[in-house]
PDB file of C-alpha atoms in Angstrom:
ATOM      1  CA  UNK A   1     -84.694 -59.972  91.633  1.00  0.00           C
ATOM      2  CA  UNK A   2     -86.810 -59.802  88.375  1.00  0.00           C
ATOM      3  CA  UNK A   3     -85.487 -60.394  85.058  1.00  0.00           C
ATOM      4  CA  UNK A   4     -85.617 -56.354  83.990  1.00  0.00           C
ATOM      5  CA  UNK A   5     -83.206 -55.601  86.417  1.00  0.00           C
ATOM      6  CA  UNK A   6     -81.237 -58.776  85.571  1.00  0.00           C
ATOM      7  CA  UNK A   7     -80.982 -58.297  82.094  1.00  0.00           C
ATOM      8  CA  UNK A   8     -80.544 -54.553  81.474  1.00  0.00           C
ATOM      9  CA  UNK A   9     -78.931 -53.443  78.173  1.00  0.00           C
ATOM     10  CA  UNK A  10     -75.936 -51.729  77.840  1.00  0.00           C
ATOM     11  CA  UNK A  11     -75.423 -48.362  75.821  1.00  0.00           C
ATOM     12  CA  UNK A  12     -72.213 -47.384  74.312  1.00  0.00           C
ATOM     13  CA  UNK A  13     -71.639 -44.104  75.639  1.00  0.00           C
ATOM     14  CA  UNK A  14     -69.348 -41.770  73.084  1.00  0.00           C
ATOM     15  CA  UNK A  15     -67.021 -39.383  74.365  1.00  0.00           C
ATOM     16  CA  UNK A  16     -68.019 -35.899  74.273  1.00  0.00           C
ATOM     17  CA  UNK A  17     -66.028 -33.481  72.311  1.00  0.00           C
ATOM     18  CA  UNK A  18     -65.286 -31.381  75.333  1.00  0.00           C
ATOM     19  CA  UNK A  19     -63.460 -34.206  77.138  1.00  0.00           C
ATOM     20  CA  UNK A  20     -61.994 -34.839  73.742  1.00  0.00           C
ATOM     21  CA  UNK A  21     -61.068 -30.873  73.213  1.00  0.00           C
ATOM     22  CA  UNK A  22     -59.888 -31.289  76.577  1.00  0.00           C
ATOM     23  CA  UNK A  23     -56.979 -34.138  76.279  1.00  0.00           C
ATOM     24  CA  UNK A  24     -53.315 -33.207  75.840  1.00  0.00           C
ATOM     25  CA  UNK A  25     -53.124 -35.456  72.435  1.00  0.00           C
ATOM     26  CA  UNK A  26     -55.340 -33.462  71.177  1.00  0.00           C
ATOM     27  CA  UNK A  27     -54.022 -29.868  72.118  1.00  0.00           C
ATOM     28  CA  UNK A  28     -50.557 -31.142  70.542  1.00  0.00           C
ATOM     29  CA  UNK A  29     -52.067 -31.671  67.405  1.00  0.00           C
ATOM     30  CA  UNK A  30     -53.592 -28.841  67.006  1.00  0.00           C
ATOM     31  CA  UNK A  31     -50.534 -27.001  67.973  1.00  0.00           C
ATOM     32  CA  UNK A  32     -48.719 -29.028  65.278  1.00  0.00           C
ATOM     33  CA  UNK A  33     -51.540 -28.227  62.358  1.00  0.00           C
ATOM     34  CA  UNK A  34     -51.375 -24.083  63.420  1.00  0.00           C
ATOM     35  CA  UNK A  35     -47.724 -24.476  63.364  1.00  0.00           C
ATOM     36  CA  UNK A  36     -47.214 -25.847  60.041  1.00  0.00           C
ATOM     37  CA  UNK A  37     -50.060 -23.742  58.479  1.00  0.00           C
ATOM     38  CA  UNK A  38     -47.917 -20.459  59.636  1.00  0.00           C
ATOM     39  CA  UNK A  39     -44.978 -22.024  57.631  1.00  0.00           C
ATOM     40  CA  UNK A  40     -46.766 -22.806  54.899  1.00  0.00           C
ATOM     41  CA  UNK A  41     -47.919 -19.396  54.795  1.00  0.00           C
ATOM     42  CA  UNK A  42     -44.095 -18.035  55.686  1.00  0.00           C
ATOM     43  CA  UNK A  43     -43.167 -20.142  52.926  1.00  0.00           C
ATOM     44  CA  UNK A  44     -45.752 -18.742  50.731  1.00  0.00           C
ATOM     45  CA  UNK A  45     -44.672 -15.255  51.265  1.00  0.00           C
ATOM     46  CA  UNK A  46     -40.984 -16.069  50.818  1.00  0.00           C
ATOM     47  CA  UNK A  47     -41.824 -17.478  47.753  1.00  0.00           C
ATOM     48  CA  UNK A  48     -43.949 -14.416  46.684  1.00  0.00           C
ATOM     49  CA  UNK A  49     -40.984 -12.052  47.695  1.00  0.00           C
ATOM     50  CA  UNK A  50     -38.174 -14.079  45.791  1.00  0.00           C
ATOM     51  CA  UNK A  51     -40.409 -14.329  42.655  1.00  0.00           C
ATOM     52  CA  UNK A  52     -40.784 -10.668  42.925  1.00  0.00           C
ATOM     53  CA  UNK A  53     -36.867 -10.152  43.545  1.00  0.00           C
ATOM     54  CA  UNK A  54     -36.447 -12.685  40.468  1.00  0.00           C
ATOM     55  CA  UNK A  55     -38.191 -10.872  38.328  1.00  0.00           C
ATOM     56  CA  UNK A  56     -36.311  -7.423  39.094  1.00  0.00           C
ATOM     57  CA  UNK A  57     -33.182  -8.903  38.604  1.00  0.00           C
ATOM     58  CA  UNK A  58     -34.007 -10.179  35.655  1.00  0.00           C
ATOM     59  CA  UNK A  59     -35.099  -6.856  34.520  1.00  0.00           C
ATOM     60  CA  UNK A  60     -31.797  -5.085  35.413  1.00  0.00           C
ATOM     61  CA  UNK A  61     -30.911  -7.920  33.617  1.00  0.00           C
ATOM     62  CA  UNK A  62     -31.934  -7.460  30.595  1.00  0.00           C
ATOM     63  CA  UNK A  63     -31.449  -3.290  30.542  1.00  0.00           C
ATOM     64  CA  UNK A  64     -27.832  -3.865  31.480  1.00  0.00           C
ATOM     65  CA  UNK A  65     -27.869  -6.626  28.711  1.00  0.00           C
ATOM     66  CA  UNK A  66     -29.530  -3.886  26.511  1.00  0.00           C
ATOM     67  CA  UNK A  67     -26.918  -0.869  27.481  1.00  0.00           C
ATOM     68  CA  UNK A  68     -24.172  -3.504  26.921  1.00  0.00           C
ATOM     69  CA  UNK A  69     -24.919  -3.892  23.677  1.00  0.00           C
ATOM     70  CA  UNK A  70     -25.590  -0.330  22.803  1.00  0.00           C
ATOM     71  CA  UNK A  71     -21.909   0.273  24.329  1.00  0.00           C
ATOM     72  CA  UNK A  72     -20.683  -2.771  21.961  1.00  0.00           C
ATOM     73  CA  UNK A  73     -22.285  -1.775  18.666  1.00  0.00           C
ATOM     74  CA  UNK A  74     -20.714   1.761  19.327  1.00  0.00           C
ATOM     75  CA  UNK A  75     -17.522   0.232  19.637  1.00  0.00           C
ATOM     76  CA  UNK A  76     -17.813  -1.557  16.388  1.00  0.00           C
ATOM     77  CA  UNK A  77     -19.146   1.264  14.585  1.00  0.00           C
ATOM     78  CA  UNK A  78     -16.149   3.225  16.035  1.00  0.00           C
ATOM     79  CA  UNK A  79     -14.019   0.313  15.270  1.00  0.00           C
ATOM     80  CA  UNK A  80     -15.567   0.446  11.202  1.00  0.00           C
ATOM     81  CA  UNK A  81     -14.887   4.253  11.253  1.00  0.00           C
ATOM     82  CA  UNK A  82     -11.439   3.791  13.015  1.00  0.00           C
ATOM     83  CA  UNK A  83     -10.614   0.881   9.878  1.00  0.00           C
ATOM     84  CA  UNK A  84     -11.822   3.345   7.283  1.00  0.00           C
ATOM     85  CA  UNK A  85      -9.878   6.187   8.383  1.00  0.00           C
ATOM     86  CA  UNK A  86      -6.583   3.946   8.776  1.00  0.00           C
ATOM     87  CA  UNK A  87      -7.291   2.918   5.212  1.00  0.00           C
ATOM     88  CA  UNK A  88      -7.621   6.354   4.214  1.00  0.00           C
ATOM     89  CA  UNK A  89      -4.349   7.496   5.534  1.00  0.00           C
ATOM     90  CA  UNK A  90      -2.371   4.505   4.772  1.00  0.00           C
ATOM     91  CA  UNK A  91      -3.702   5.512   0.989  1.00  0.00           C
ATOM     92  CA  UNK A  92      -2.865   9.154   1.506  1.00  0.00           C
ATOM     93  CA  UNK A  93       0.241   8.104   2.821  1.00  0.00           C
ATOM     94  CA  UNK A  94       1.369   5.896  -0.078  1.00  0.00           C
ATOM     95  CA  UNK A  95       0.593   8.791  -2.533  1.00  0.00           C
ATOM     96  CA  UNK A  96       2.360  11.455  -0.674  1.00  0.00           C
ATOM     97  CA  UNK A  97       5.356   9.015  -1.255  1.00  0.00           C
ATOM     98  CA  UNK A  98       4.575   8.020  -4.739  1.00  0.00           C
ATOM     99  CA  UNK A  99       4.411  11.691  -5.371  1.00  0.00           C
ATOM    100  CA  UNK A 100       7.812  12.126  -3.361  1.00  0.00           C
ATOM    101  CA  UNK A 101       9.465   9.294  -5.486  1.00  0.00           C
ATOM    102  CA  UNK A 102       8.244  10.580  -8.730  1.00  0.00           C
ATOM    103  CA  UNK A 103       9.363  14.630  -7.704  1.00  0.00           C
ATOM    104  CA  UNK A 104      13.040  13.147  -6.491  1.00  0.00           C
ATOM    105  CA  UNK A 105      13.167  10.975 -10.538  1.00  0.00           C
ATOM    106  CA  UNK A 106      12.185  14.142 -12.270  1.00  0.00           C
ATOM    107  CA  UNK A 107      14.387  16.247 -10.065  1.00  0.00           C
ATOM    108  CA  UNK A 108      16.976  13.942 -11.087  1.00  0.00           C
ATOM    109  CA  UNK A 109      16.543  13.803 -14.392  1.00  0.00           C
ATOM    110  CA  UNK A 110      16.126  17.909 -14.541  1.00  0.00           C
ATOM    111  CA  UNK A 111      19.689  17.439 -13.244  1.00  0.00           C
ATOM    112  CA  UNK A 112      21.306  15.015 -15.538  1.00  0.00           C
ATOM    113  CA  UNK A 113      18.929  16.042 -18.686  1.00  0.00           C
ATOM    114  CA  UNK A 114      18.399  19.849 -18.277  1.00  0.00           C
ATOM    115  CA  UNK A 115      21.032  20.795 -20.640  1.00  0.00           C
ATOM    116  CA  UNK A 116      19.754  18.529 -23.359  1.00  0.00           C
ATOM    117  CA  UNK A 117      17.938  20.885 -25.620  1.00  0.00           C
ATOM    118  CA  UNK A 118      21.165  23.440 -25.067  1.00  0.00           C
ATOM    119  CA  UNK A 119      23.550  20.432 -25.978  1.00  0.00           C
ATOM    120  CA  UNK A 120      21.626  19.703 -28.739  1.00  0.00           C
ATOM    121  CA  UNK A 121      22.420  22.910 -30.369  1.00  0.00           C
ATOM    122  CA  UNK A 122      25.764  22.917 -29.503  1.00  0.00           C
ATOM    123  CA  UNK A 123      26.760  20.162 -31.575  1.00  0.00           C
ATOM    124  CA  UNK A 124      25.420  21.725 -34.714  1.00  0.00           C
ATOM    125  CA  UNK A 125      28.643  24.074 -33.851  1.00  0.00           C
ATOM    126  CA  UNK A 126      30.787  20.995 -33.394  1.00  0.00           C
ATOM    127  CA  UNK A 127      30.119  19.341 -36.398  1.00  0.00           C
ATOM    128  CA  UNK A 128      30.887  22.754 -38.421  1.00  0.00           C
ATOM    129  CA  UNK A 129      33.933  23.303 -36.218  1.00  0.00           C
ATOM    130  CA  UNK A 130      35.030  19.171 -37.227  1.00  0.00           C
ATOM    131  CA  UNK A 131      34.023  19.734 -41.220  1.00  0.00           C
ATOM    132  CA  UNK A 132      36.265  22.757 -41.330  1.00  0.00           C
ATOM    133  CA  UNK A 133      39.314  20.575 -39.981  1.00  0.00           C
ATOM    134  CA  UNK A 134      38.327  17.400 -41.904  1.00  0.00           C
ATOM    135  CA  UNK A 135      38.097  19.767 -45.064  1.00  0.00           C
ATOM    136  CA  UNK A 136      41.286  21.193 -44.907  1.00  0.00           C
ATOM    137  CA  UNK A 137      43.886  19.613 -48.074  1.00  0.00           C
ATOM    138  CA  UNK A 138      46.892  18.618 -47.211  1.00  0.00           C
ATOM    139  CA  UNK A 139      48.543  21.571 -49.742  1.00  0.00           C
ATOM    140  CA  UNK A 140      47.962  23.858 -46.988  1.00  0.00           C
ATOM    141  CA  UNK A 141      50.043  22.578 -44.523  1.00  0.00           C
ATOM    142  CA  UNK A 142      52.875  22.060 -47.166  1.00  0.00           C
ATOM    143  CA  UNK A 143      53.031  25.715 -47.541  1.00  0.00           C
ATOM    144  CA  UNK A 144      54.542  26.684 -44.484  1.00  0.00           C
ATOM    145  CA  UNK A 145      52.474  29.527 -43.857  1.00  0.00           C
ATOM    146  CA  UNK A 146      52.445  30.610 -40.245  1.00  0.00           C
ATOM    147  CA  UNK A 147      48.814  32.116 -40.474  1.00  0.00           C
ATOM    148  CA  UNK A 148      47.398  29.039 -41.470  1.00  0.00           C
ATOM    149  CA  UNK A 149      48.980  27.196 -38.971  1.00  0.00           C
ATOM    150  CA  UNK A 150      48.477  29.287 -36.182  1.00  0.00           C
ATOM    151  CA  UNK A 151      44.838  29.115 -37.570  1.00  0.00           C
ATOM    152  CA  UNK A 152      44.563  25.085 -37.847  1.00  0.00           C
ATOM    153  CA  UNK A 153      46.066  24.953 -34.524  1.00  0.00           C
ATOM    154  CA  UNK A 154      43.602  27.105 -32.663  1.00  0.00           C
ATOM    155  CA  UNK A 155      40.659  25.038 -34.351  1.00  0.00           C
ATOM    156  CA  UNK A 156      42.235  21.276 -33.564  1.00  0.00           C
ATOM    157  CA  UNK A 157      42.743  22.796 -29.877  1.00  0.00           C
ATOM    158  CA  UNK A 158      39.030  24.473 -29.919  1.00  0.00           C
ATOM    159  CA  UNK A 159      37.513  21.040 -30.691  1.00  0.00           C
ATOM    160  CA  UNK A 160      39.462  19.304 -28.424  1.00  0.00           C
ATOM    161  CA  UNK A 161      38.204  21.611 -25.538  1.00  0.00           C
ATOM    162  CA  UNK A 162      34.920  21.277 -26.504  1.00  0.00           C
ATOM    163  CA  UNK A 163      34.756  17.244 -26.746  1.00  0.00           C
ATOM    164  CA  UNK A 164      36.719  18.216 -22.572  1.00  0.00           C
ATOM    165  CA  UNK A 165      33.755  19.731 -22.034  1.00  0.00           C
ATOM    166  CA  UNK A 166      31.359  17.500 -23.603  1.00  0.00           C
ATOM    167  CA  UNK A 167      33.084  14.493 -21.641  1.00  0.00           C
ATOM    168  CA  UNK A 168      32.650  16.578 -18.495  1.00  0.00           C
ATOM    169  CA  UNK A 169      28.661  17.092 -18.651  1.00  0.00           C
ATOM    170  CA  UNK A 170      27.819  13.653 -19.624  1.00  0.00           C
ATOM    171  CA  UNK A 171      27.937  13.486 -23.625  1.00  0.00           C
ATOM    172  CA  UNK A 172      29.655  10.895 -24.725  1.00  0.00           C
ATOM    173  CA  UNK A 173      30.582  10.512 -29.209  1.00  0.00           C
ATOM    174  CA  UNK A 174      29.315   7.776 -30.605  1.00  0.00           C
ATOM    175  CA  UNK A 175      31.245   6.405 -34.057  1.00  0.00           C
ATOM    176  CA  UNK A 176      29.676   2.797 -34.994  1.00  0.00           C
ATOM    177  CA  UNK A 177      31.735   2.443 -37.775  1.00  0.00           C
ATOM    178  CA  UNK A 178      32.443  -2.127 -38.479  1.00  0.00           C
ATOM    179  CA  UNK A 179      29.404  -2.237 -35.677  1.00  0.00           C
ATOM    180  CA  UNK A 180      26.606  -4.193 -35.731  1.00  0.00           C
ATOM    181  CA  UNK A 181      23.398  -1.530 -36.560  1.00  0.00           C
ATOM    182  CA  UNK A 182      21.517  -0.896 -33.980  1.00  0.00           C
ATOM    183  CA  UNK A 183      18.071   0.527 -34.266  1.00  0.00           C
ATOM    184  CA  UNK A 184      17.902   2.115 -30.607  1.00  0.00           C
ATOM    185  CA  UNK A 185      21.307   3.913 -31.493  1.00  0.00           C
ATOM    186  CA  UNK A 186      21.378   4.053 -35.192  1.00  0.00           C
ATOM    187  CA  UNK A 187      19.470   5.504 -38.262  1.00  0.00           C
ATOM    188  CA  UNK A 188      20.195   4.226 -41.269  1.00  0.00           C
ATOM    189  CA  UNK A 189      20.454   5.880 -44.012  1.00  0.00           C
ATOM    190  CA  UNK A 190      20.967   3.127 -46.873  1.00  0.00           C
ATOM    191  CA  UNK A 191      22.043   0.183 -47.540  1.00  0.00           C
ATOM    192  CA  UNK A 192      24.454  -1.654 -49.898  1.00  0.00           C
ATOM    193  CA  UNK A 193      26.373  -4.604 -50.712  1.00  0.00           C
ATOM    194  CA  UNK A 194      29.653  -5.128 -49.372  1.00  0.00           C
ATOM    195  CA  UNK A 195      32.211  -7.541 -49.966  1.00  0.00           C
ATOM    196  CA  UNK A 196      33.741  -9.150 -47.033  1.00  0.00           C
ATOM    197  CA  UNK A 197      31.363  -7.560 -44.311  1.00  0.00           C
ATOM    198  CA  UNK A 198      28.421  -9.459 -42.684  1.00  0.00           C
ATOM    199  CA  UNK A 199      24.763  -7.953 -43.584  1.00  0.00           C
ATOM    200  CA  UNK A 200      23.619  -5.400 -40.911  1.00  0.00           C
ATOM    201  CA  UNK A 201      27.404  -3.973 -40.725  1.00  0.00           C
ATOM    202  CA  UNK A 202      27.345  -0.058 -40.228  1.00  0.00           C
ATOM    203  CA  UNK A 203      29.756   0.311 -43.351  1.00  0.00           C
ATOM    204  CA  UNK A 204      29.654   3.787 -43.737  1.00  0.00           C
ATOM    205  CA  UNK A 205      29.438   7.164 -40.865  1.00  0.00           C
ATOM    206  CA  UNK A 206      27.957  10.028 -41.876  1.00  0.00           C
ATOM    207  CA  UNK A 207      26.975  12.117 -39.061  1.00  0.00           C
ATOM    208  CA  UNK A 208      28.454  11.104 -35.337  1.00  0.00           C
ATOM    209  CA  UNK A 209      25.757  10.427 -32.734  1.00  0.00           C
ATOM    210  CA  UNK A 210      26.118  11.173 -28.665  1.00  0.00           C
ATOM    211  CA  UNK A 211      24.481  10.260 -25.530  1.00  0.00           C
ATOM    212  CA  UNK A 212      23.637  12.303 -22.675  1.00  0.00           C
ATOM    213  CA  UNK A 213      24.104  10.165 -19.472  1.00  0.00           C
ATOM    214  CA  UNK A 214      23.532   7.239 -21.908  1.00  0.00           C
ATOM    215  CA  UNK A 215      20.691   8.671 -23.186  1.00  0.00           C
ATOM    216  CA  UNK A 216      20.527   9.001 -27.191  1.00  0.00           C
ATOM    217  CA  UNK A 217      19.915  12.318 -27.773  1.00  0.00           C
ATOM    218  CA  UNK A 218      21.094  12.106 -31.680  1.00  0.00           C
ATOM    219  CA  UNK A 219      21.267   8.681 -33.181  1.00  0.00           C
ATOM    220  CA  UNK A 220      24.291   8.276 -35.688  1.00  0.00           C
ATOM    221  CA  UNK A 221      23.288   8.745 -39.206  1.00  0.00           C
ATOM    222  CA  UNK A 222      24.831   5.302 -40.996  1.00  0.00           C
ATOM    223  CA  UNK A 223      25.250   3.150 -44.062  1.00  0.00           C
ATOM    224  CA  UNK A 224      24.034  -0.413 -43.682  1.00  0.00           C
ATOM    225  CA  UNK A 225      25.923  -3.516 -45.294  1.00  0.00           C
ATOM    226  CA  UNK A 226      23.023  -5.725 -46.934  1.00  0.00           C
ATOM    227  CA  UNK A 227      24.565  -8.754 -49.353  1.00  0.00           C
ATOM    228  CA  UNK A 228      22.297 -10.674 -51.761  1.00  0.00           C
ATOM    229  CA  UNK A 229      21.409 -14.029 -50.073  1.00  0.00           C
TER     230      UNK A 229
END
């Protein structure tokens, strides 16, 4: 045998890619790679689809964010309008009974005061009616005449129906006389010394004063006591 044949070299032979297509390792990978590229495009489109979704619902979102507050600033401009019409009728309200109160005190006082100016007059009469008395001397009644008498009798009981009446409505006499003067019921008329009487001692009556429902309607007309210090 000759040294060729003896000594022959040996070539690496590399599998061809048909046996290689052709073995069950290799048909599971494959199977595995076209597998996991349809997820990855299922999970592509999923992902697609719920950004899409996501974005709608944040649109709705934000219009029902933008109707709610529409709907709220309504309600606080109603609520504004609702707080300035309250304030408006409380105000109303409190005037109508301001107005109310004020009608019932001048109602009242038409009641007790309505007669003033009329009372007023009328004792102009009863001061003439209590001169006439207070002017009668004392000679008159010592002459026994019946006339007279009769005459003096119907005037003392004239005045004393007329202070009745007086007493009835309100009016009330007012005769200071050893008082203290009082501005808001007296006028004074002069003053003088006075032995034995304090200063500001109504010493002297001239004219009577009355209230009305102890209102002043004519201050008494006085004297006024006023010593040297």
């Amino acid at each position: 045998m000759s040294s060729e044949q003896t000594q022959r070299p040996i070539e690496d032979k590399a599998p061809s890619p048909k046996a290689e297509a052709s073995s069950p390792e290799a048909e599971t990978k494959l199977q595995e790679n076209i597998t996991k590229l349809e997820a990855e495009k299922k999970e592509t489109m999923v992902s697609g689809t719920s950004r899409r979704l996501l974005n709608d619902a944040m649109s709705n979102i934000s219009r029902k964010n933008q109707s709610v507050k529409t709907w709220i600033s309504k309600k606080l401009r109603l609520s504004g309008d609702e707080v300035l019409n309250r304030d408006k009728y409380l105000r109303a309200l409190a005037e109508t009974e301001n107005v109310r109160n004020r009608l019932t005190r001048q109602i009242a006082d038409a009641k007790q005061f309505g007669i003033q100016s009329f009372v007023k007059d009328l004792l102009e009469v009863s001061d003439i009616l209590t001169k006439a008395m207070e002017s009668t001397p004392q000679e008159a009644f010592d002459q026994k005449n019946p006339h007279f008498d009769n005459l003096f009798e119907g005037l003392r009981l004239t005045e004393a129906q007329m202070t009745k009446v007086f007493k009835k409505h309100g009016l009330e006499k007012m005769d200071p006389m050893g008082e203290k003067f009082d501005p808001n019921q007296h006028e004074a008329l002069f003053e003088a010394p006075a032995e034995g009487k304090e200063t500001g001692t109504v010493m002297s009556v001239t004219q009577t004063g009355y209230k009305l429902n102890n209102r002043v309607i004519r201050p008494a007309r006085v004297g006024v006591v006023r010593n040297a210090s």
